[in-house]
Each structure stands twice: as structure tokens, then as C-alpha cells.
Amino acid sequence: MEKQIGCPRCGSKNVARYLYGYPAYSEDLKKKVDSGKIVFGGCCLSSVDVNGKQVFYMPEYSCNECKKNFGTPPIFYNKKEDRWEDYRDIVTGIRFNIGGYFGGFTEITIKKNKQGATVHVNQPLDLPINPDEFKGLEDKQITAEKWNKIVCKLYDKFYIHEWNKNYADIGVLDGTQWEVQITLKGSRKRTYGGSNAYPPNWSAFERIFKEFAKF
Ligand SMILES: [Zn+2]
């Protein structure tokens, strides 16, 4: 999988990779630092225990544009159980919907099951323009490999754990609304949404779902 290196907050591709520890000096390294490709992260790596694995809890990139860090591993501290969890291990469902007041909404729900996951599509009746293309709208089973790929994409490519909760262009009243709801083990949820405003790399993100329905 190609690694997308765009800031999840502002979309800039002008980003620097953190280099941790004490790197050996070289002309090449100096060039990369001078051109903003590399930034020093210091020597002290903090790590946490995630299911018996030590995970470095450090950002991988720094955005030269908005100056924020990103690319931290998709892990979080579960206060109630006093332990760290990795989102990728505990996602049980993904629901994406997009549309507008006039055109209606398309909703794609992907739910993990024993064989992989099922994909359920809900669309307004007056969409699709060509009904023949949508004969297969009954639930579709995807493989475990495919499911894992989708989950990893969300976190490793789009850094969804670093998205804002809400993207809104307050100047526009109708238009397009969207929401992504991730269900985690134990009925926990993470919801991200927007109105006429989107996280960076949106069209690439939409492609995950356009595979299952036209919208
Ligand atoms: Zn940025």
C-alpha cells in the first residue's frame, strides 16, 4: 500500500518526517533538514504497552504548513480498563453516509463478521440513474483480508483518528452532508462528520466506499 503523506488536518503535502534518536551527521541529512523534509524529534521516545507489544507513541510527521504533528499510531488509552488499545484491533463496523436534503442520502454499512464483513447499501429510490448497475444491492460478503485492508486504510493512510469531529462550511446552508461512524468493540463509537467541508484527501477516502455504491 502506498503511504499517503498529506497532513490530515490541512491537507498539505509539505511535511517533514521525524527522525528520532541521535542520527549520524551527513551532507544528505543536512540537505533534508534544510529543505524541511526531516525534522529532529529528540532522543526520548515514549512507548506504551498495547496488548503486550511496545508501541512508540510518537508522531511520524510534522506539517510544515499548519505546524501540527500527525502520524501517531492509532492507539488510545482506555481509562475504564486502564490499558491502551489499538483502533485497528477493535473496529467492528464502519458506517458512511453522504448526500443532501434534495438528493437523499447514500449509506454504506460494513460490519465485521466471522468470514470478514458484510456490506449493506441504502440508497434513495430515485438514484441510480441506471438501475441495471445496481442489481447487486443485497448485502455483500467481503473477505477478512479485504476488511482488514479497509480498516488499515482508515488509520494508516487517512489517519482518521486524527480527524476533527466536525468539518463545516458555515456559509452554505444546504449542499452535501456526510458522516463516518466507526463502531468499536463494546458498543463504543467514534463519529466524524461534515457539511460542505471535508478532511484532506477526501476523494481518495470516498473511493473506499465507491467500490460498493455509486454516489
Ligand atoms: Zn497541516
PDB file of C-alpha atoms and ligand atoms in Angstrom:
ATOM      1  CA  MET A   1       0.000   0.000   0.000  1.00  0.00           C
ATOM      2  CA  GLU A   2       1.377   3.362  -0.930  1.00  0.00           C
ATOM      3  CA  LYS A   3       1.786   5.644   2.051  1.00  0.00           C
ATOM      4  CA  GLN A   4      -0.053   8.878   1.640  1.00  0.00           C
ATOM      5  CA  ILE A   5       1.912  11.667   3.207  1.00  0.00           C
ATOM      6  CA  GLY A   6      -0.536  14.504   3.437  1.00  0.00           C
ATOM      7  CA  CYS A   7      -1.388  16.344   6.628  1.00  0.00           C
ATOM      8  CA  PRO A   8      -4.771  15.049   7.893  1.00  0.00           C
ATOM      9  CA  ARG A   9      -5.556  18.478   9.286  1.00  0.00           C
ATOM     10  CA  CYS A  10      -4.769  20.924   6.486  1.00  0.00           C
ATOM     11  CA  GLY A  11      -4.098  18.619   3.550  1.00  0.00           C
ATOM     12  CA  SER A  12      -0.639  19.992   2.828  1.00  0.00           C
ATOM     13  CA  LYS A  13       1.872  17.637   1.251  1.00  0.00           C
ATOM     14  CA  ASN A  14       4.665  19.833   2.559  1.00  0.00           C
ATOM     15  CA  VAL A  15       5.513  17.669   5.521  1.00  0.00           C
ATOM     16  CA  ALA A  16       8.659  16.638   7.355  1.00  0.00           C
ATOM     17  CA  ARG A  17       9.374  13.201   8.736  1.00  0.00           C
ATOM     18  CA  TYR A  18      10.560  12.995  12.339  1.00  0.00           C
ATOM     19  CA  LEU A  19      13.934  11.473  12.908  1.00  0.00           C
ATOM     20  CA  TYR A  20      14.387  10.202  16.452  1.00  0.00           C
ATOM     21  CA  GLY A  21      17.493   9.358  18.375  1.00  0.00           C
ATOM     22  CA  TYR A  22      20.988  10.593  17.551  1.00  0.00           C
ATOM     23  CA  PRO A  23      21.381  10.333  13.813  1.00  0.00           C
ATOM     24  CA  ALA A  24      24.839  10.315  12.277  1.00  0.00           C
ATOM     25  CA  TYR A  25      25.647  13.549  10.568  1.00  0.00           C
ATOM     26  CA  SER A  26      25.860  13.557   6.795  1.00  0.00           C
ATOM     27  CA  GLU A  27      25.586  16.063   3.972  1.00  0.00           C
ATOM     28  CA  ASP A  28      22.496  14.263   2.759  1.00  0.00           C
ATOM     29  CA  LEU A  29      20.837  14.556   6.157  1.00  0.00           C
ATOM     30  CA  LYS A  30      21.701  18.240   6.380  1.00  0.00           C
ATOM     31  CA  LYS A  31      20.125  18.811   2.974  1.00  0.00           C
ATOM     32  CA  LYS A  32      16.936  17.081   4.039  1.00  0.00           C
ATOM     33  CA  VAL A  33      16.746  19.092   7.254  1.00  0.00           C
ATOM     34  CA  ASP A  34      17.384  22.359   5.394  1.00  0.00           C
ATOM     35  CA  SER A  35      14.681  21.602   2.859  1.00  0.00           C
ATOM     36  CA  GLY A  36      12.116  20.707   5.505  1.00  0.00           C
ATOM     37  CA  LYS A  37      11.976  17.013   4.664  1.00  0.00           C
ATOM     38  CA  ILE A  38      13.308  15.884   8.013  1.00  0.00           C
ATOM     39  CA  VAL A  39      12.930  17.282  11.490  1.00  0.00           C
ATOM     40  CA  PHE A  40      14.656  16.058  14.640  1.00  0.00           C
ATOM     41  CA  GLY A  41      12.353  14.552  17.223  1.00  0.00           C
ATOM     42  CA  GLY A  42      14.884  14.217  20.026  1.00  0.00           C
ATOM     43  CA  CYS A  43      16.204  11.201  21.755  1.00  0.00           C
ATOM     44  CA  CYS A  44      13.386  10.372  24.104  1.00  0.00           C
ATOM     45  CA  LEU A  45      10.871   8.008  22.652  1.00  0.00           C
ATOM     46  CA  SER A  46       7.868   7.362  24.799  1.00  0.00           C
ATOM     47  CA  SER A  47       6.303   4.000  24.348  1.00  0.00           C
ATOM     48  CA  VAL A  48       3.258   2.285  25.752  1.00  0.00           C
ATOM     49  CA  ASP A  49       2.157  -1.301  26.118  1.00  0.00           C
ATOM     50  CA  VAL A  50      -0.594  -2.299  23.672  1.00  0.00           C
ATOM     51  CA  ASN A  51      -1.659  -5.919  24.183  1.00  0.00           C
ATOM     52  CA  GLY A  52       1.832  -6.873  25.310  1.00  0.00           C
ATOM     53  CA  LYS A  53       3.512  -5.033  22.452  1.00  0.00           C
ATOM     54  CA  GLN A  54       5.623  -1.924  22.976  1.00  0.00           C
ATOM     55  CA  VAL A  55       4.390   0.809  20.665  1.00  0.00           C
ATOM     56  CA  PHE A  56       6.219   4.081  20.256  1.00  0.00           C
ATOM     57  CA  TYR A  57       3.697   6.778  20.847  1.00  0.00           C
ATOM     58  CA  MET A  58       5.353   9.469  18.766  1.00  0.00           C
ATOM     59  CA  PRO A  59       4.207  11.367  15.704  1.00  0.00           C
ATOM     60  CA  GLU A  60       5.766  10.310  12.440  1.00  0.00           C
ATOM     61  CA  TYR A  61       5.379  13.658  10.680  1.00  0.00           C
ATOM     62  CA  SER A  62       5.269  17.358  11.250  1.00  0.00           C
ATOM     63  CA  CYS A  63       3.347  19.578   8.863  1.00  0.00           C
ATOM     64  CA  ASN A  64       5.392  22.481   7.549  1.00  0.00           C
ATOM     65  CA  GLU A  65       2.174  24.293   6.697  1.00  0.00           C
ATOM     66  CA  CYS A  66      -0.033  24.165   9.809  1.00  0.00           C
ATOM     67  CA  LYS A  67       2.885  23.235  12.112  1.00  0.00           C
ATOM     68  CA  LYS A  68       0.990  20.363  13.709  1.00  0.00           C
ATOM     69  CA  ASN A  69       2.194  16.836  14.204  1.00  0.00           C
ATOM     70  CA  PHE A  70       0.494  13.825  12.742  1.00  0.00           C
ATOM     71  CA  GLY A  71       1.013  10.155  12.104  1.00  0.00           C
ATOM     72  CA  THR A  72       0.807   8.978  15.685  1.00  0.00           C
ATOM     73  CA  PRO A  73      -0.079   5.303  15.901  1.00  0.00           C
ATOM     74  CA  PRO A  74      -3.851   4.717  16.057  1.00  0.00           C
ATOM     75  CA  ILE A  75      -3.887   3.827  19.722  1.00  0.00           C
ATOM     76  CA  PHE A  76      -5.718   5.323  22.683  1.00  0.00           C
ATOM     77  CA  TYR A  77      -5.916   4.942  26.402  1.00  0.00           C
ATOM     78  CA  ASN A  78      -8.969   3.138  27.703  1.00  0.00           C
ATOM     79  CA  LYS A  79      -9.466   4.783  31.093  1.00  0.00           C
ATOM     80  CA  LYS A  80     -12.096   2.376  32.351  1.00  0.00           C
ATOM     81  CA  GLU A  81      -9.942  -0.670  31.798  1.00  0.00           C
ATOM     82  CA  ASP A  82      -6.647   1.107  32.415  1.00  0.00           C
ATOM     83  CA  ARG A  83      -4.969  -0.080  29.243  1.00  0.00           C
ATOM     84  CA  TRP A  84      -4.040   1.030  25.753  1.00  0.00           C
ATOM     85  CA  GLU A  85      -5.918  -0.166  22.717  1.00  0.00           C
ATOM     86  CA  ASP A  86      -5.240  -0.139  19.003  1.00  0.00           C
ATOM     87  CA  TYR A  87      -8.213   1.013  16.948  1.00  0.00           C
ATOM     88  CA  ARG A  88      -7.330  -1.403  14.173  1.00  0.00           C
ATOM     89  CA  ASP A  89      -7.838  -4.372  16.520  1.00  0.00           C
ATOM     90  CA  ILE A  90     -11.247  -3.358  17.782  1.00  0.00           C
ATOM     91  CA  VAL A  91     -13.186  -1.871  14.864  1.00  0.00           C
ATOM     92  CA  THR A  92     -16.385  -3.871  14.382  1.00  0.00           C
ATOM     93  CA  GLY A  93     -18.243  -1.633  11.963  1.00  0.00           C
ATOM     94  CA  ILE A  94     -17.958   1.323   9.615  1.00  0.00           C
ATOM     95  CA  ARG A  95     -20.951   3.360   8.509  1.00  0.00           C
ATOM     96  CA  PHE A  96     -20.553   6.025   5.885  1.00  0.00           C
ATOM     97  CA  ASN A  97     -23.306   8.236   4.664  1.00  0.00           C
ATOM     98  CA  ILE A  98     -23.288  11.104   2.268  1.00  0.00           C
ATOM     99  CA  GLY A  99     -25.904  13.143   0.490  1.00  0.00           C
ATOM    100  CA  GLY A 100     -28.130  16.137   0.806  1.00  0.00           C
ATOM    101  CA  TYR A 101     -31.607  17.228   1.601  1.00  0.00           C
ATOM    102  CA  PHE A 102     -32.748  17.228  -2.027  1.00  0.00           C
ATOM    103  CA  GLY A 103     -30.974  14.216  -3.471  1.00  0.00           C
ATOM    104  CA  GLY A 104     -31.268  11.964  -0.441  1.00  0.00           C
ATOM    105  CA  PHE A 105     -28.510  10.038   1.271  1.00  0.00           C
ATOM    106  CA  THR A 106     -26.450   7.032   0.345  1.00  0.00           C
ATOM    107  CA  GLU A 107     -25.453   4.929   3.310  1.00  0.00           C
ATOM    108  CA  ILE A 108     -22.895   2.147   3.243  1.00  0.00           C
ATOM    109  CA  THR A 109     -22.547  -0.027   6.310  1.00  0.00           C
ATOM    110  CA  ILE A 110     -19.709  -2.506   6.631  1.00  0.00           C
ATOM    111  CA  LYS A 111     -19.999  -4.876   9.572  1.00  0.00           C
ATOM    112  CA  LYS A 112     -17.386  -7.317  10.687  1.00  0.00           C
ATOM    113  CA  ASN A 113     -18.405 -10.976  10.884  1.00  0.00           C
ATOM    114  CA  LYS A 114     -16.671 -14.341  11.126  1.00  0.00           C
ATOM    115  CA  GLN A 115     -15.873 -14.608   7.424  1.00  0.00           C
ATOM    116  CA  GLY A 116     -14.817 -10.995   7.010  1.00  0.00           C
ATOM    117  CA  ALA A 117     -17.558  -8.415   6.790  1.00  0.00           C
ATOM    118  CA  THR A 118     -20.917  -7.700   5.204  1.00  0.00           C
ATOM    119  CA  VAL A 119     -21.581  -4.604   3.165  1.00  0.00           C
ATOM    120  CA  HIS A 120     -25.053  -3.127   3.197  1.00  0.00           C
ATOM    121  CA  VAL A 121     -26.027  -0.276   0.902  1.00  0.00           C
ATOM    122  CA  ASN A 122     -29.001   2.013   1.355  1.00  0.00           C
ATOM    123  CA  GLN A 123     -29.808   4.449  -1.401  1.00  0.00           C
ATOM    124  CA  PRO A 124     -32.620   6.813  -2.293  1.00  0.00           C
ATOM    125  CA  LEU A 125     -35.036   5.158  -4.702  1.00  0.00           C
ATOM    126  CA  ASP A 126     -34.672   7.753  -7.426  1.00  0.00           C
ATOM    127  CA  LEU A 127     -30.931   7.154  -7.569  1.00  0.00           C
ATOM    128  CA  PRO A 128     -29.394   5.243  -9.512  1.00  0.00           C
ATOM    129  CA  ILE A 129     -29.931   6.667 -12.933  1.00  0.00           C
ATOM    130  CA  ASN A 130     -29.285   3.298 -14.477  1.00  0.00           C
ATOM    131  CA  PRO A 131     -30.961   0.657 -12.277  1.00  0.00           C
ATOM    132  CA  ASP A 132     -29.176  -2.203 -14.041  1.00  0.00           C
ATOM    133  CA  GLU A 133     -25.938  -1.195 -12.416  1.00  0.00           C
ATOM    134  CA  PHE A 134     -27.436  -1.682  -9.003  1.00  0.00           C
ATOM    135  CA  LYS A 135     -28.844  -5.171  -9.253  1.00  0.00           C
ATOM    136  CA  GLY A 136     -26.446  -6.359  -6.624  1.00  0.00           C
ATOM    137  CA  LEU A 137     -27.626  -4.148  -3.828  1.00  0.00           C
ATOM    138  CA  GLU A 138     -28.363  -7.013  -1.462  1.00  0.00           C
ATOM    139  CA  ASP A 139     -25.782  -7.447   1.279  1.00  0.00           C
ATOM    140  CA  LYS A 140     -22.392  -8.413   0.013  1.00  0.00           C
ATOM    141  CA  GLN A 141     -19.877 -10.547   1.882  1.00  0.00           C
ATOM    142  CA  ILE A 142     -16.258  -9.448   1.720  1.00  0.00           C
ATOM    143  CA  THR A 143     -13.241 -11.440   2.865  1.00  0.00           C
ATOM    144  CA  ALA A 144     -11.376 -10.905   6.122  1.00  0.00           C
ATOM    145  CA  GLU A 145      -8.404  -9.743   4.088  1.00  0.00           C
ATOM    146  CA  LYS A 146     -10.500  -7.080   2.395  1.00  0.00           C
ATOM    147  CA  TRP A 147     -11.996  -5.974   5.702  1.00  0.00           C
ATOM    148  CA  ASN A 148      -8.548  -5.629   7.276  1.00  0.00           C
ATOM    149  CA  LYS A 149      -7.383  -3.652   4.288  1.00  0.00           C
ATOM    150  CA  ILE A 150     -10.233  -1.183   4.666  1.00  0.00           C
ATOM    151  CA  VAL A 151      -9.638  -0.767   8.402  1.00  0.00           C
ATOM    152  CA  CYS A 152      -5.889  -0.272   7.922  1.00  0.00           C
ATOM    153  CA  LYS A 153      -6.532   2.279   5.184  1.00  0.00           C
ATOM    154  CA  LEU A 154      -8.709   4.338   7.504  1.00  0.00           C
ATOM    155  CA  TYR A 155      -5.987   4.587  10.121  1.00  0.00           C
ATOM    156  CA  ASP A 156      -2.679   4.206   8.299  1.00  0.00           C
ATOM    157  CA  LYS A 157      -3.470   6.138   5.160  1.00  0.00           C
ATOM    158  CA  PHE A 158      -6.147   8.635   6.146  1.00  0.00           C
ATOM    159  CA  TYR A 159      -5.264   8.992   9.856  1.00  0.00           C
ATOM    160  CA  ILE A 160      -8.955   9.055  10.710  1.00  0.00           C
ATOM    161  CA  HIS A 161      -8.068   9.046  14.435  1.00  0.00           C
ATOM    162  CA  GLU A 162      -6.560  12.485  13.882  1.00  0.00           C
ATOM    163  CA  TRP A 163      -9.543  13.950  12.034  1.00  0.00           C
ATOM    164  CA  ASN A 164     -11.665  16.699  13.512  1.00  0.00           C
ATOM    165  CA  LYS A 165     -15.039  15.622  14.853  1.00  0.00           C
ATOM    166  CA  ASN A 166     -16.769  18.086  12.603  1.00  0.00           C
ATOM    167  CA  TYR A 167     -15.971  19.827   9.339  1.00  0.00           C
ATOM    168  CA  ALA A 168     -18.353  22.586   8.410  1.00  0.00           C
ATOM    169  CA  ASP A 169     -18.548  25.336   5.896  1.00  0.00           C
ATOM    170  CA  ILE A 170     -20.910  27.585   7.793  1.00  0.00           C
ATOM    171  CA  GLY A 171     -21.517  29.798   4.794  1.00  0.00           C
ATOM    172  CA  VAL A 172     -23.501  27.122   2.963  1.00  0.00           C
ATOM    173  CA  LEU A 173     -26.902  26.013   4.219  1.00  0.00           C
ATOM    174  CA  ASP A 174     -27.718  23.007   2.067  1.00  0.00           C
ATOM    175  CA  GLY A 175     -25.353  21.109  -0.186  1.00  0.00           C
ATOM    176  CA  THR A 176     -23.642  17.912   0.887  1.00  0.00           C
ATOM    177  CA  GLN A 177     -23.550  16.371   4.333  1.00  0.00           C
ATOM    178  CA  TRP A 178     -21.567  13.335   5.345  1.00  0.00           C
ATOM    179  CA  GLU A 179     -20.795  11.232   8.378  1.00  0.00           C
ATOM    180  CA  VAL A 180     -18.444   8.391   9.180  1.00  0.00           C
ATOM    181  CA  GLN A 181     -19.249   6.370  12.243  1.00  0.00           C
ATOM    182  CA  ILE A 182     -16.811   3.762  13.459  1.00  0.00           C
ATOM    183  CA  THR A 183     -18.114   1.177  15.896  1.00  0.00           C
ATOM    184  CA  LEU A 184     -15.596  -0.332  18.281  1.00  0.00           C
ATOM    185  CA  LYS A 185     -15.791  -3.433  20.461  1.00  0.00           C
ATOM    186  CA  GLY A 186     -18.022  -2.861  23.462  1.00  0.00           C
ATOM    187  CA  SER A 187     -20.500  -0.626  21.556  1.00  0.00           C
ATOM    188  CA  ARG A 188     -18.128   2.314  21.625  1.00  0.00           C
ATOM    189  CA  LYS A 189     -18.327   4.759  18.763  1.00  0.00           C
ATOM    190  CA  ARG A 190     -16.278   7.411  17.035  1.00  0.00           C
ATOM    191  CA  THR A 191     -18.105   9.810  14.775  1.00  0.00           C
ATOM    192  CA  TYR A 192     -16.767  12.278  12.232  1.00  0.00           C
ATOM    193  CA  GLY A 193     -18.917  14.402  10.022  1.00  0.00           C
ATOM    194  CA  GLY A 194     -19.206  17.468   7.915  1.00  0.00           C
ATOM    195  CA  SER A 195     -21.292  19.821   5.895  1.00  0.00           C
ATOM    196  CA  ASN A 196     -19.812  21.023   2.616  1.00  0.00           C
ATOM    197  CA  ALA A 197     -16.360  20.655   4.107  1.00  0.00           C
ATOM    198  CA  TYR A 198     -14.124  17.620   4.172  1.00  0.00           C
ATOM    199  CA  PRO A 199     -10.898  16.278   5.602  1.00  0.00           C
ATOM    200  CA  PRO A 200      -7.928  16.281   3.215  1.00  0.00           C
ATOM    201  CA  ASN A 201      -7.630  13.511   0.622  1.00  0.00           C
ATOM    202  CA  TRP A 202     -11.383  13.218   0.550  1.00  0.00           C
ATOM    203  CA  SER A 203     -11.784  11.838  -2.952  1.00  0.00           C
ATOM    204  CA  ALA A 204      -9.296   9.071  -2.190  1.00  0.00           C
ATOM    205  CA  PHE A 205     -11.183   8.367   1.011  1.00  0.00           C
ATOM    206  CA  GLU A 206     -14.523   8.196  -0.817  1.00  0.00           C
ATOM    207  CA  ARG A 207     -13.076   5.602  -3.164  1.00  0.00           C
ATOM    208  CA  ILE A 208     -13.176   3.058  -0.320  1.00  0.00           C
ATOM    209  CA  PHE A 209     -16.970   3.267  -0.437  1.00  0.00           C
ATOM    210  CA  LYS A 210     -17.473   3.971  -4.134  1.00  0.00           C
ATOM    211  CA  GLU A 211     -16.399   0.416  -4.683  1.00  0.00           C
ATOM    212  CA  PHE A 212     -19.734  -0.665  -3.191  1.00  0.00           C
ATOM    213  CA  ALA A 213     -22.130   2.011  -4.405  1.00  0.00           C
ATOM    214  CA  LYS A 214     -22.312   4.921  -6.762  1.00  0.00           C
ATOM    215  CA  PHE A 215     -22.945   8.263  -5.121  1.00  0.00           C
TER     216      PHE A 215
HETATM  217 ZN    ZN B   1      -1.080  20.621   8.169  1.00  0.00          ZN
END
